[in-house]
PDB file of N, CA and C in Angstrom:
ATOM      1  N   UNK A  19       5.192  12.592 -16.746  1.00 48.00           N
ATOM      2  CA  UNK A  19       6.111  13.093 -15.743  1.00 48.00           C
ATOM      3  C   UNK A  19       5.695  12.567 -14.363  1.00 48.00           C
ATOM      4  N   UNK A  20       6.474  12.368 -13.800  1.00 62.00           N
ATOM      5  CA  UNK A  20       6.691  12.181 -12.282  1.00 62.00           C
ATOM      6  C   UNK A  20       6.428  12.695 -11.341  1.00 62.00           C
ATOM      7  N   UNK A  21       5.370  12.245 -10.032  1.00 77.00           N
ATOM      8  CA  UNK A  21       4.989  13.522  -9.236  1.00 77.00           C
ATOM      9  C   UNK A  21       6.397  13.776  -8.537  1.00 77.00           C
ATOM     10  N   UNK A  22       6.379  14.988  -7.809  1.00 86.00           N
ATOM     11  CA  UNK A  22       7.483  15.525  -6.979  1.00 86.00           C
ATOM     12  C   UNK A  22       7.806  14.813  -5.789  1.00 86.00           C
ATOM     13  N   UNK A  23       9.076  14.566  -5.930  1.00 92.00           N
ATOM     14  CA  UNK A  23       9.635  14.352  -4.568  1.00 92.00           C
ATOM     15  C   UNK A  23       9.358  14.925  -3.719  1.00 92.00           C
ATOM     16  N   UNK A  24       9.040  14.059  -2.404  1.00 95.00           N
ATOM     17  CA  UNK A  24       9.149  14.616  -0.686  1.00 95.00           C
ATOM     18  C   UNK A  24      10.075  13.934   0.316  1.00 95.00           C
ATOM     19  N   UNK A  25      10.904  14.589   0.561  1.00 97.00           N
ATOM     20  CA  UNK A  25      12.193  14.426   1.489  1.00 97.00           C
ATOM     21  C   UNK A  25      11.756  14.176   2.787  1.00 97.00           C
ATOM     22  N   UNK A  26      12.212  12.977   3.268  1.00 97.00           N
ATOM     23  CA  UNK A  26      11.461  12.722   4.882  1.00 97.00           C
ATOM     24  C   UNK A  26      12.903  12.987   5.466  1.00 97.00           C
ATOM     25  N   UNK A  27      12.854  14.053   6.575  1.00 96.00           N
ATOM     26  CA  UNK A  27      14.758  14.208   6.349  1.00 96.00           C
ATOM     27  C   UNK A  27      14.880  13.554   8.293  1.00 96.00           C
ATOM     28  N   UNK A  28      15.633  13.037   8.729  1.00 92.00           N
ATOM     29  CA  UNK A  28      15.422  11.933   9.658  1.00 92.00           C
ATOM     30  C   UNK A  28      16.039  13.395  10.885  1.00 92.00           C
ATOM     31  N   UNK A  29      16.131  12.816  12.516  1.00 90.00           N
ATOM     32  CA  UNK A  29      15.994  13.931  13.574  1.00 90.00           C
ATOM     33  C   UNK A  29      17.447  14.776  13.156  1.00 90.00           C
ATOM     34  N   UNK A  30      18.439  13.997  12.626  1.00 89.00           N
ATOM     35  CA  UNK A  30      20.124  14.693  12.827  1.00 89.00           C
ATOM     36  C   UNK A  30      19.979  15.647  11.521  1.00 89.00           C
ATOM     37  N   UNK A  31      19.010  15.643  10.881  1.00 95.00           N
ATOM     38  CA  UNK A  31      19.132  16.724   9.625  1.00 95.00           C
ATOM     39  C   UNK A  31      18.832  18.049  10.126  1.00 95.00           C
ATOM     40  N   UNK A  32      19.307  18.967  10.245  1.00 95.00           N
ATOM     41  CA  UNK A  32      19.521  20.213  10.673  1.00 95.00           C
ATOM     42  C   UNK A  32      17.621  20.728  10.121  1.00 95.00           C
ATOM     43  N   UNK A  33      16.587  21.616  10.787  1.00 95.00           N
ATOM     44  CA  UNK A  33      15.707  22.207  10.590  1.00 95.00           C
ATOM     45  C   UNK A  33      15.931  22.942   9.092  1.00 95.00           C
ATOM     46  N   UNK A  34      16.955  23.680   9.498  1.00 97.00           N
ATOM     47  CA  UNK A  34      17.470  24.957   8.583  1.00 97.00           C
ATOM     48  C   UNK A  34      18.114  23.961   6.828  1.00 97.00           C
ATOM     49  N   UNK A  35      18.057  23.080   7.157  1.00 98.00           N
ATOM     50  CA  UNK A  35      17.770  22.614   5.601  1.00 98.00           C
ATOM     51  C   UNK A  35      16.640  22.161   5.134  1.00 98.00           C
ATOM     52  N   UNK A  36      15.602  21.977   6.103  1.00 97.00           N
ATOM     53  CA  UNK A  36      14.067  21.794   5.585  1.00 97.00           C
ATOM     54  C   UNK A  36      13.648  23.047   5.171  1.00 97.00           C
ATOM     55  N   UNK A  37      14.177  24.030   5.936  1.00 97.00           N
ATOM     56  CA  UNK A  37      13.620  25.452   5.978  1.00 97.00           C
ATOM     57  C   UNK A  37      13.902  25.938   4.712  1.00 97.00           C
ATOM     58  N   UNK A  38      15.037  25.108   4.099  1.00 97.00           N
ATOM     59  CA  UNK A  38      15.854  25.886   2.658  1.00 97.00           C
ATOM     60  C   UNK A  38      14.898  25.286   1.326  1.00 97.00           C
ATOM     61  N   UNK A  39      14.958  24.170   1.803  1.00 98.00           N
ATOM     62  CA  UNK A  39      14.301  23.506   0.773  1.00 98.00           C
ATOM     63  C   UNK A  39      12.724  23.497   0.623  1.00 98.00           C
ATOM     64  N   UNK A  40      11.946  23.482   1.434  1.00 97.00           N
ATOM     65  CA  UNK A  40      10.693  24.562   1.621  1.00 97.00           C
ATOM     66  C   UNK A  40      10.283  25.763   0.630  1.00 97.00           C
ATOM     67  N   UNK A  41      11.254  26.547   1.222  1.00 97.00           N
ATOM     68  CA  UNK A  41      11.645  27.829   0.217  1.00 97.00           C
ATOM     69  C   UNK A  41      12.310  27.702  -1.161  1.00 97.00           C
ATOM     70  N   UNK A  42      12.119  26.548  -1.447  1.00 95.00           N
ATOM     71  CA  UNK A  42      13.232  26.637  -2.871  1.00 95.00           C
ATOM     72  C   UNK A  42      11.814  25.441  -3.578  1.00 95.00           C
ATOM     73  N   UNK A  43      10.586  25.216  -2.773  1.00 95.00           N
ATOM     74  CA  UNK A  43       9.412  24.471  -3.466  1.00 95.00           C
ATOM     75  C   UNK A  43       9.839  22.678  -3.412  1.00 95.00           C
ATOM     76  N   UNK A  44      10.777  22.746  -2.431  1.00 96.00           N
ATOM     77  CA  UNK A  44      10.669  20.960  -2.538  1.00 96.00           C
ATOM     78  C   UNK A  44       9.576  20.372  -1.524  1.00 96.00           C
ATOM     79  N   UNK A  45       9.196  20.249  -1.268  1.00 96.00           N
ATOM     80  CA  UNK A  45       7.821  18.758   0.083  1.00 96.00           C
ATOM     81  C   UNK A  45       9.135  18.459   0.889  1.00 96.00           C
ATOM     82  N   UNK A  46       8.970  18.865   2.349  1.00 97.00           N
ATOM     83  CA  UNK A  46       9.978  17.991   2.878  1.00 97.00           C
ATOM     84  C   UNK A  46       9.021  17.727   4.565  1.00 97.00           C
ATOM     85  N   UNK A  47       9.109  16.381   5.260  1.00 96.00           N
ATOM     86  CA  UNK A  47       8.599  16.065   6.233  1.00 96.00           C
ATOM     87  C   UNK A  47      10.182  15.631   7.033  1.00 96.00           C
ATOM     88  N   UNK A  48       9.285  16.542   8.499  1.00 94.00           N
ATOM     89  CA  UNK A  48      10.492  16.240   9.521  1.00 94.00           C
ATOM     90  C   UNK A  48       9.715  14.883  10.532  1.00 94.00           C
ATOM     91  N   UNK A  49      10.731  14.288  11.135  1.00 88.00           N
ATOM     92  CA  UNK A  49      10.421  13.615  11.361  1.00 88.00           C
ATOM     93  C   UNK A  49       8.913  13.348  13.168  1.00 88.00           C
ATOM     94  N   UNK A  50       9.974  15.012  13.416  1.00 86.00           N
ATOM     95  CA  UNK A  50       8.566  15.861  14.623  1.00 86.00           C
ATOM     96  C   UNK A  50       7.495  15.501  13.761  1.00 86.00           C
ATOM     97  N   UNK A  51       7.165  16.134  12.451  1.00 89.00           N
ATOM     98  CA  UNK A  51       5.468  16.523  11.756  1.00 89.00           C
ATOM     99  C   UNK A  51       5.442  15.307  11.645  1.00 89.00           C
ATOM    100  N   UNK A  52       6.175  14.110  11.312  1.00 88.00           N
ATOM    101  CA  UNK A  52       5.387  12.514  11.097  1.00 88.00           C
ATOM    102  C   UNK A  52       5.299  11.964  12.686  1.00 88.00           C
ATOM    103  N   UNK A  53       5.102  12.462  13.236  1.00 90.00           N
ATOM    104  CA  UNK A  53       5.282  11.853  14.826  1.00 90.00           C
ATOM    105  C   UNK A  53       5.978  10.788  14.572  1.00 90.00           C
ATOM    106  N   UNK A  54       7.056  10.644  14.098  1.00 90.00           N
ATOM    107  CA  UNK A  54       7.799   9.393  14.157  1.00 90.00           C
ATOM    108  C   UNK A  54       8.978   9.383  15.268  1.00 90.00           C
ATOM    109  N   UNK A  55       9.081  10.557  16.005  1.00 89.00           N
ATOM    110  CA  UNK A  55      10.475  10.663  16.514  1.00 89.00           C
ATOM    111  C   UNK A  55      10.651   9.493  17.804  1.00 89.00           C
ATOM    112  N   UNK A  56      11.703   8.976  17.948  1.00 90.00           N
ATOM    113  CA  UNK A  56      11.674   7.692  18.398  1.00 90.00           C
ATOM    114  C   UNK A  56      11.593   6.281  18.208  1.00 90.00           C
ATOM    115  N   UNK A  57      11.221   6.427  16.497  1.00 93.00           N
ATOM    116  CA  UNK A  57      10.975   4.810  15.920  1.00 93.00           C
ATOM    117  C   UNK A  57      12.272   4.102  15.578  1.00 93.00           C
ATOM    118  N   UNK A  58      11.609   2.964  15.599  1.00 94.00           N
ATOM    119  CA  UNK A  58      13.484   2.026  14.855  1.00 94.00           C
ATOM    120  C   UNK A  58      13.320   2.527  12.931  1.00 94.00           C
ATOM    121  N   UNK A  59      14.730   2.329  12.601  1.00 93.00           N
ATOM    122  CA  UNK A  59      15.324   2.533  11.578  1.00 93.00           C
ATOM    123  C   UNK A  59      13.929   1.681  10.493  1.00 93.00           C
ATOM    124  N   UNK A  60      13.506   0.948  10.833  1.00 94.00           N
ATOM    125  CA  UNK A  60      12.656  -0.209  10.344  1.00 94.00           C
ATOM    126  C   UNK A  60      11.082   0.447   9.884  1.00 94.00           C
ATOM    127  N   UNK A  61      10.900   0.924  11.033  1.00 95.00           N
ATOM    128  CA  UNK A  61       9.805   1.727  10.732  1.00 95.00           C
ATOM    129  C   UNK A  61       9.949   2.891   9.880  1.00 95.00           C
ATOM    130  N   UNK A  62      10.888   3.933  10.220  1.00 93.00           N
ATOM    131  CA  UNK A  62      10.918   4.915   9.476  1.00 93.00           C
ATOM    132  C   UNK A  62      10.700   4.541   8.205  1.00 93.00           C
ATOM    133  N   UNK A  63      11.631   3.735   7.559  1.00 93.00           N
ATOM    134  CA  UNK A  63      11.346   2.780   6.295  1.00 93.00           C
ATOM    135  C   UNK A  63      10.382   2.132   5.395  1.00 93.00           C
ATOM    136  N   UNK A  64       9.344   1.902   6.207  1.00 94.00           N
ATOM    137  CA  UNK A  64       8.369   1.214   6.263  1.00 94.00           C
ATOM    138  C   UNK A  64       7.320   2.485   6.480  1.00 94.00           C
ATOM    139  N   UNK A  65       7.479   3.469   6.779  1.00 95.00           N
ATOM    140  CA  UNK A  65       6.184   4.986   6.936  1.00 95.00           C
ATOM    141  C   UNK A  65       6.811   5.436   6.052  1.00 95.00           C
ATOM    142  N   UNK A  66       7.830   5.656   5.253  1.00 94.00           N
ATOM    143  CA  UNK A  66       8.122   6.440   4.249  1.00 94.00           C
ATOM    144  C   UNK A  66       7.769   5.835   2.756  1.00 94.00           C
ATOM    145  N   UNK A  67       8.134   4.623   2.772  1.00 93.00           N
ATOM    146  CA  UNK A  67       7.375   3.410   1.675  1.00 93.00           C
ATOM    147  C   UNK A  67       6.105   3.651   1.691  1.00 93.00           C
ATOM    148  N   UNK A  68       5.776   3.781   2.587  1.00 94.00           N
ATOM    149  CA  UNK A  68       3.662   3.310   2.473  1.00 94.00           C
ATOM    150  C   UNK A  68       3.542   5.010   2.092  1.00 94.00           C
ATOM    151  N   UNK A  69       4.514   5.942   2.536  1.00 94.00           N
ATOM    152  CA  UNK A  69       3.840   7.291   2.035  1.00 94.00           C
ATOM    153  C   UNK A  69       4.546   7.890   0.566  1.00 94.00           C
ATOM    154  N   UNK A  70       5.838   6.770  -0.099  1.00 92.00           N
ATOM    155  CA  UNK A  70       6.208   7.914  -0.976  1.00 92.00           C
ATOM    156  C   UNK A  70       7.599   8.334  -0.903  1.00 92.00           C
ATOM    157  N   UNK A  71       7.789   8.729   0.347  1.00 95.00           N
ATOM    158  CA  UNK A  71       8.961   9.488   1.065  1.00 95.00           C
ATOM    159  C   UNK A  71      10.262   9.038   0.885  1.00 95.00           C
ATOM    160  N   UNK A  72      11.188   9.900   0.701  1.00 96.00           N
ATOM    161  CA  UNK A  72      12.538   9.673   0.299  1.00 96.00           C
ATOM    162  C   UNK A  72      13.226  10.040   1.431  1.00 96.00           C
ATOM    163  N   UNK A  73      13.648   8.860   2.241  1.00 96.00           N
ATOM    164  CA  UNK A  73      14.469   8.625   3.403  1.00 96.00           C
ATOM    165  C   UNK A  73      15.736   9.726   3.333  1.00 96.00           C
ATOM    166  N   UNK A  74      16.056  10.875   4.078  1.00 97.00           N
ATOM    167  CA  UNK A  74      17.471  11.528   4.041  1.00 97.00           C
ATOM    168  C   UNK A  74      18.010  11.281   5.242  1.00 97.00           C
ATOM    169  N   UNK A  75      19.317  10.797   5.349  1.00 96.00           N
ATOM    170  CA  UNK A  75      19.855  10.286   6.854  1.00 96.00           C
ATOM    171  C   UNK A  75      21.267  10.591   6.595  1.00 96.00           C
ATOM    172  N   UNK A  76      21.836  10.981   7.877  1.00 94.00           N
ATOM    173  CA  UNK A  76      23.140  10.488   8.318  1.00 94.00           C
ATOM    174  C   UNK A  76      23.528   9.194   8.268  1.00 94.00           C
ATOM    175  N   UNK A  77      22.791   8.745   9.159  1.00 93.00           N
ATOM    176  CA  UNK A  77      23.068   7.363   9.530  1.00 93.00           C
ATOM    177  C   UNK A  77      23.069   6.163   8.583  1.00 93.00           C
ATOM    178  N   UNK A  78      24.126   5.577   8.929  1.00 92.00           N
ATOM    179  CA  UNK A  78      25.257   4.277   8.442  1.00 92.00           C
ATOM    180  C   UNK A  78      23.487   3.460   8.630  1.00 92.00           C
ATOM    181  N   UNK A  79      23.230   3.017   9.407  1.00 93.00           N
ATOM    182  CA  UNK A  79      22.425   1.860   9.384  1.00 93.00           C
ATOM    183  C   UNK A  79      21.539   1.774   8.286  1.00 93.00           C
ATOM    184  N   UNK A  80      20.944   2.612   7.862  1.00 93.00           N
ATOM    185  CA  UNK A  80      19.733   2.697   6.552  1.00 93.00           C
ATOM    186  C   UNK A  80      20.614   2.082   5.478  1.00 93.00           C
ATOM    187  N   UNK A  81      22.194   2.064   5.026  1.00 93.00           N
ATOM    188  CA  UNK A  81      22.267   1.867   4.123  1.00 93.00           C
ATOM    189  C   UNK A  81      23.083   0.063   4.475  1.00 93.00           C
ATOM    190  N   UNK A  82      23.120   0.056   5.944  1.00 93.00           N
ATOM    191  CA  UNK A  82      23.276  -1.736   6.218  1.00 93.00           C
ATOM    192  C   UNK A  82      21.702  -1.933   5.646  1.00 93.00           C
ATOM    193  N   UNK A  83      20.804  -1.956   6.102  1.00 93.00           N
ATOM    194  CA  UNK A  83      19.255  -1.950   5.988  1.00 93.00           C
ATOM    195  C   UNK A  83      18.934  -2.222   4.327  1.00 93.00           C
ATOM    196  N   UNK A  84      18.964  -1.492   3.615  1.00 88.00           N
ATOM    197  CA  UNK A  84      19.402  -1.228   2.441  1.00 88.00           C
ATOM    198  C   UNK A  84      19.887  -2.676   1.639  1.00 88.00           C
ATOM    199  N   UNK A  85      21.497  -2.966   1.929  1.00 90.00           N
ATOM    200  CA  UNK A  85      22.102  -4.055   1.707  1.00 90.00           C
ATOM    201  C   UNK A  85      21.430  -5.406   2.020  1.00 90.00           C
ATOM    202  N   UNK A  86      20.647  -4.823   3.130  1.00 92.00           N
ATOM    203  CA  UNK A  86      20.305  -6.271   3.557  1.00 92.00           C
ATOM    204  C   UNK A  86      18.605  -6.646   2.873  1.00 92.00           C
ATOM    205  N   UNK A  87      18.386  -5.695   2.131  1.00 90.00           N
ATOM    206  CA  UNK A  87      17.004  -6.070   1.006  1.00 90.00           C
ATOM    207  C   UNK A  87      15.897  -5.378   1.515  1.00 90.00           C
ATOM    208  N   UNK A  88      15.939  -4.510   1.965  1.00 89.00           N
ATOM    209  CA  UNK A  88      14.469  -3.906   3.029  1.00 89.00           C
ATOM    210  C   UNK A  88      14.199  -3.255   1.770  1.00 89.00           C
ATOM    211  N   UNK A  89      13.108  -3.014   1.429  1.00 88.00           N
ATOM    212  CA  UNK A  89      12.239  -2.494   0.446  1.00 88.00           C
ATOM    213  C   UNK A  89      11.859  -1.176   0.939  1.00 88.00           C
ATOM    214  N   UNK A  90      11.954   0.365  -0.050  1.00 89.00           N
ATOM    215  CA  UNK A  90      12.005   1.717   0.507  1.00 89.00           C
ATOM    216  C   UNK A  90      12.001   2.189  -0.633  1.00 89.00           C
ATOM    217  N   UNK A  91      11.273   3.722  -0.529  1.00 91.00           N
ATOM    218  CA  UNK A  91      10.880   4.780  -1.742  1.00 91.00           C
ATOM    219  C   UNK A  91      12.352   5.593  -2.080  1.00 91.00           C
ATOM    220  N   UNK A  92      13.286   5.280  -1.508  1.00 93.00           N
ATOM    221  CA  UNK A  92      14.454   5.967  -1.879  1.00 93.00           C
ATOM    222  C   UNK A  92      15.135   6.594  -1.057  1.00 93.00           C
ATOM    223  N   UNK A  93      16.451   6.362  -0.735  1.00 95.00           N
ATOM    224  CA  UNK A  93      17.037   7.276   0.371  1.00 95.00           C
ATOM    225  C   UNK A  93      18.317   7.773  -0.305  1.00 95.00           C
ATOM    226  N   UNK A  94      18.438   9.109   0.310  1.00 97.00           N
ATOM    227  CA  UNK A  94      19.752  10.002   0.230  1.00 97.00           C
ATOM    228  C   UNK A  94      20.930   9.818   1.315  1.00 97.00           C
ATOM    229  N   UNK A  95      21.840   9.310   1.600  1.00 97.00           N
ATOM    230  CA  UNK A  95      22.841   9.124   2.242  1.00 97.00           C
ATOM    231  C   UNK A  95      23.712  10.422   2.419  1.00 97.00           C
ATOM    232  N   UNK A  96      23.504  11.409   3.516  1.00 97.00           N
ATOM    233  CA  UNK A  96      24.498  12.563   3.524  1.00 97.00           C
ATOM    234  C   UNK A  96      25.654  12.708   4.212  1.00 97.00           C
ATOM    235  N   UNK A  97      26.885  12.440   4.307  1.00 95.00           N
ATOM    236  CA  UNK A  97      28.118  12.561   5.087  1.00 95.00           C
ATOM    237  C   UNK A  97      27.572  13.453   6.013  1.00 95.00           C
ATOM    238  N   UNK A  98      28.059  13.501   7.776  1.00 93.00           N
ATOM    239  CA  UNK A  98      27.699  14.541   8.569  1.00 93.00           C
ATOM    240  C   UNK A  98      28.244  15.768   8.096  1.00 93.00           C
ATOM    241  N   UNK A  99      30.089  15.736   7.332  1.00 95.00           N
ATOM    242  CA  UNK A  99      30.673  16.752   7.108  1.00 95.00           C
ATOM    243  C   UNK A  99      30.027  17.946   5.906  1.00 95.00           C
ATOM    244  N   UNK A 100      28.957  17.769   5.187  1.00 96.00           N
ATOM    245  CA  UNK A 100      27.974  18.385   4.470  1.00 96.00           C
ATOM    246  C   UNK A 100      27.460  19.752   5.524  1.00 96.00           C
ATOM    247  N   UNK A 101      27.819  20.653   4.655  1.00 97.00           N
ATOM    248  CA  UNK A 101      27.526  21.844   5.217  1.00 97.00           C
ATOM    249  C   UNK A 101      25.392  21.954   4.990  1.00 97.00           C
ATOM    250  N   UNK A 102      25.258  22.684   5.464  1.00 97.00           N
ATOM    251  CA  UNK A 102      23.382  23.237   5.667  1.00 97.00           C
ATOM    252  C   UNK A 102      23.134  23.773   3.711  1.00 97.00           C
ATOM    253  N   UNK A 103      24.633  24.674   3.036  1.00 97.00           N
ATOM    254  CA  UNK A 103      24.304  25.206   2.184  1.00 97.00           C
ATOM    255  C   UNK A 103      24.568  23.858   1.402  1.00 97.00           C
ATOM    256  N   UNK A 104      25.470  23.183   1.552  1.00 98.00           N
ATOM    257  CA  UNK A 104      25.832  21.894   0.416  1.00 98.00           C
ATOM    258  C   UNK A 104      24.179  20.774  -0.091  1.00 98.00           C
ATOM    259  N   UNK A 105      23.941  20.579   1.739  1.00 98.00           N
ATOM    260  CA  UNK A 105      23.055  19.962   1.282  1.00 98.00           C
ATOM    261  C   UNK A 105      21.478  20.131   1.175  1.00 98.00           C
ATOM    262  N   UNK A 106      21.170  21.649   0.806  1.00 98.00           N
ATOM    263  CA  UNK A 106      19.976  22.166   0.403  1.00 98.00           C
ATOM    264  C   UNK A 106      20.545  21.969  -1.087  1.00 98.00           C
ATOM    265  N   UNK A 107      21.416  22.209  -1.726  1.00 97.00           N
ATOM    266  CA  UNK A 107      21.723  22.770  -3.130  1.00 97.00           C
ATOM    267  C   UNK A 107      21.684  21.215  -4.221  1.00 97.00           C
ATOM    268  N   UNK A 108      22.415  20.369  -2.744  1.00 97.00           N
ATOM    269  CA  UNK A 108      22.386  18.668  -3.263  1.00 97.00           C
ATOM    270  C   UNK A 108      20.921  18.063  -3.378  1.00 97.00           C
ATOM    271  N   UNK A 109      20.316  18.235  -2.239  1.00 97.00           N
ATOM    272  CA  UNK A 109      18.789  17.670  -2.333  1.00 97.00           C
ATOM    273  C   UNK A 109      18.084  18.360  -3.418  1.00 97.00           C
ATOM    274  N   UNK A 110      17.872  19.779  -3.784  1.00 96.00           N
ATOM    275  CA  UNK A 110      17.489  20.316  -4.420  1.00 96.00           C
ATOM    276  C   UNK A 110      17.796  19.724  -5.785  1.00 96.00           C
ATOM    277  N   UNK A 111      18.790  19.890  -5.901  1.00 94.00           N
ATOM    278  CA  UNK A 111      19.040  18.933  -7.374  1.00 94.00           C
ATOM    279  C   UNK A 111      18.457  17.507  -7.327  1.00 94.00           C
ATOM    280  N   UNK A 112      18.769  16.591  -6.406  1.00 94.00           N
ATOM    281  CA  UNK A 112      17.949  15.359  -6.358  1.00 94.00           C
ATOM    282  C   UNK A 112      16.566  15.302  -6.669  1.00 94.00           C
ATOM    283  N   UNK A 113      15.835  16.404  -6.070  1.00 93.00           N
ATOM    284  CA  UNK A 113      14.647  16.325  -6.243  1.00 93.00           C
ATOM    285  C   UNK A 113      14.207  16.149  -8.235  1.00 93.00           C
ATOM    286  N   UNK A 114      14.995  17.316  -9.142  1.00 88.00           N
ATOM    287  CA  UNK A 114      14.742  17.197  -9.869  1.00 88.00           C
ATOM    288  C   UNK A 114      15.116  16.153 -10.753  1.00 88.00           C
ATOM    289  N   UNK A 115      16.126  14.918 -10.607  1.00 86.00           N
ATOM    290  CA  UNK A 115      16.576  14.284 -11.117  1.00 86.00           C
ATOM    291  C   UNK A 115      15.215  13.062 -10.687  1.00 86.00           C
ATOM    292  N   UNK A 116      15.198  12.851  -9.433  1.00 85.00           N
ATOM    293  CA  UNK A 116      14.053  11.510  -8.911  1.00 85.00           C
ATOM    294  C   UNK A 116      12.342  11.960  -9.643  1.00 85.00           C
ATOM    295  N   UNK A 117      12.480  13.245 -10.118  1.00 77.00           N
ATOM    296  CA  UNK A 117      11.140  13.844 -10.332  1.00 77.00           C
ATOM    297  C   UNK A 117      11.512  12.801 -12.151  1.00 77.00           C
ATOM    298  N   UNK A 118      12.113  13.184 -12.877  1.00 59.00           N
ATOM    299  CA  UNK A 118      12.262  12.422 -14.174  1.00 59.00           C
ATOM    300  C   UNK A 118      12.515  10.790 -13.849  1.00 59.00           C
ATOM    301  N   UNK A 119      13.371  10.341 -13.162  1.00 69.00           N
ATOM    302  CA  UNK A 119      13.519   8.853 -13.080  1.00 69.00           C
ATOM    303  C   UNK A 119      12.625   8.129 -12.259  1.00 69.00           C
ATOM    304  N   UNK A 120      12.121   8.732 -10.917  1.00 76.00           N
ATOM    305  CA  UNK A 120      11.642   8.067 -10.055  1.00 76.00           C
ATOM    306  C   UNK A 120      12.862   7.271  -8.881  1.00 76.00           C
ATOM    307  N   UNK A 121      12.025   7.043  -7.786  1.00 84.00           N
ATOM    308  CA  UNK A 121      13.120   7.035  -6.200  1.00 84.00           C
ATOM    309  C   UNK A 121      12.882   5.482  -5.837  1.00 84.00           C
ATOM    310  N   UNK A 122      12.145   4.703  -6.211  1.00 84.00           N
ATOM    311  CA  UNK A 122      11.763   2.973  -5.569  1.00 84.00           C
ATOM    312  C   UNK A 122      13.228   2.461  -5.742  1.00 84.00           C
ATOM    313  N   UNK A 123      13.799   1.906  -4.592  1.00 86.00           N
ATOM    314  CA  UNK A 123      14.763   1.140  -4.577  1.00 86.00           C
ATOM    315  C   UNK A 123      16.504   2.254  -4.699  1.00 86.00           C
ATOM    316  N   UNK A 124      16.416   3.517  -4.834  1.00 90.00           N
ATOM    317  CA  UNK A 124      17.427   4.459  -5.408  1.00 90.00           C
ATOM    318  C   UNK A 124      17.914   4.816  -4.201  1.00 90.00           C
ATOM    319  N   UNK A 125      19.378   4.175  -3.857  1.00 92.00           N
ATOM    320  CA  UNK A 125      20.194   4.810  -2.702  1.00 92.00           C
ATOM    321  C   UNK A 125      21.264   6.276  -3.755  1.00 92.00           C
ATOM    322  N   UNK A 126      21.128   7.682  -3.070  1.00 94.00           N
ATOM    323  CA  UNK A 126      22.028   7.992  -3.390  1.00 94.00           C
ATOM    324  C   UNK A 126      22.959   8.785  -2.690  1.00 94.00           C
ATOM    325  N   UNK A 127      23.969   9.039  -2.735  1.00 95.00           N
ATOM    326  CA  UNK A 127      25.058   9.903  -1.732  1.00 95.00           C
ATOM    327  C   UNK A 127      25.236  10.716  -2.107  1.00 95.00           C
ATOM    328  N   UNK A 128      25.313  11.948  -1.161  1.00 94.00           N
ATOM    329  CA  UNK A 128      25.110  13.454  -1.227  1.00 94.00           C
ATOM    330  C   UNK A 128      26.745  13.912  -1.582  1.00 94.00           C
TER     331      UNK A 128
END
């Protein structure tokens, strides 16, 4: 078996879904606790690879990034219109699905 997923959830991800998923036993790093706040799209990428971390973003660019061959432990793509409850209940399930398959190279949409 597969160690557990940890959700690196990027600045536009609401607290209150780390807070959910916390409480429901998933690993999740904000991007405050990685002192990353402020880096390019590139880096984040590149600190989440070297740690593991499964990229969660709003943002369109990770998945240009993506297309364009950048190498990454896995990212979740969430529409902004995703409610706080949708996407604790969505990640939550992700977690257990990436825990059996594994996240290297796995874009998926929430």
């Amino acid at each position: 078996m597969s160690d557990p997923v940890c959700f690196y959830l990027d600045e536009h991800i609401p607290s209150a879904v780390a807070e959910g998923l916390c409480n429901r036993g998933v690993e999740v790093v904000m991007l405050s606790e990685a002192e990353m706040l402020g880096a390019r799209d590139e880096e984040h990428l590149d600190f989440a690879r070297r740690k593991g971390y499964v990229v969660v973003s709003h943002d369109d660019d990770f998945l240009r990034l993506m297309a364009e061959g950048h190498s990454h432990s896995g990212l979740v793509y969430v529409p902004r219109e995703r409610s706080i409850g949708e996407m604790i209940r969505g990640l939550r399930r992700l977690a257990d699905v990436f825990v059996g398959e594994g996240t290297t190279g796995r874009v998926e949409f929430l």
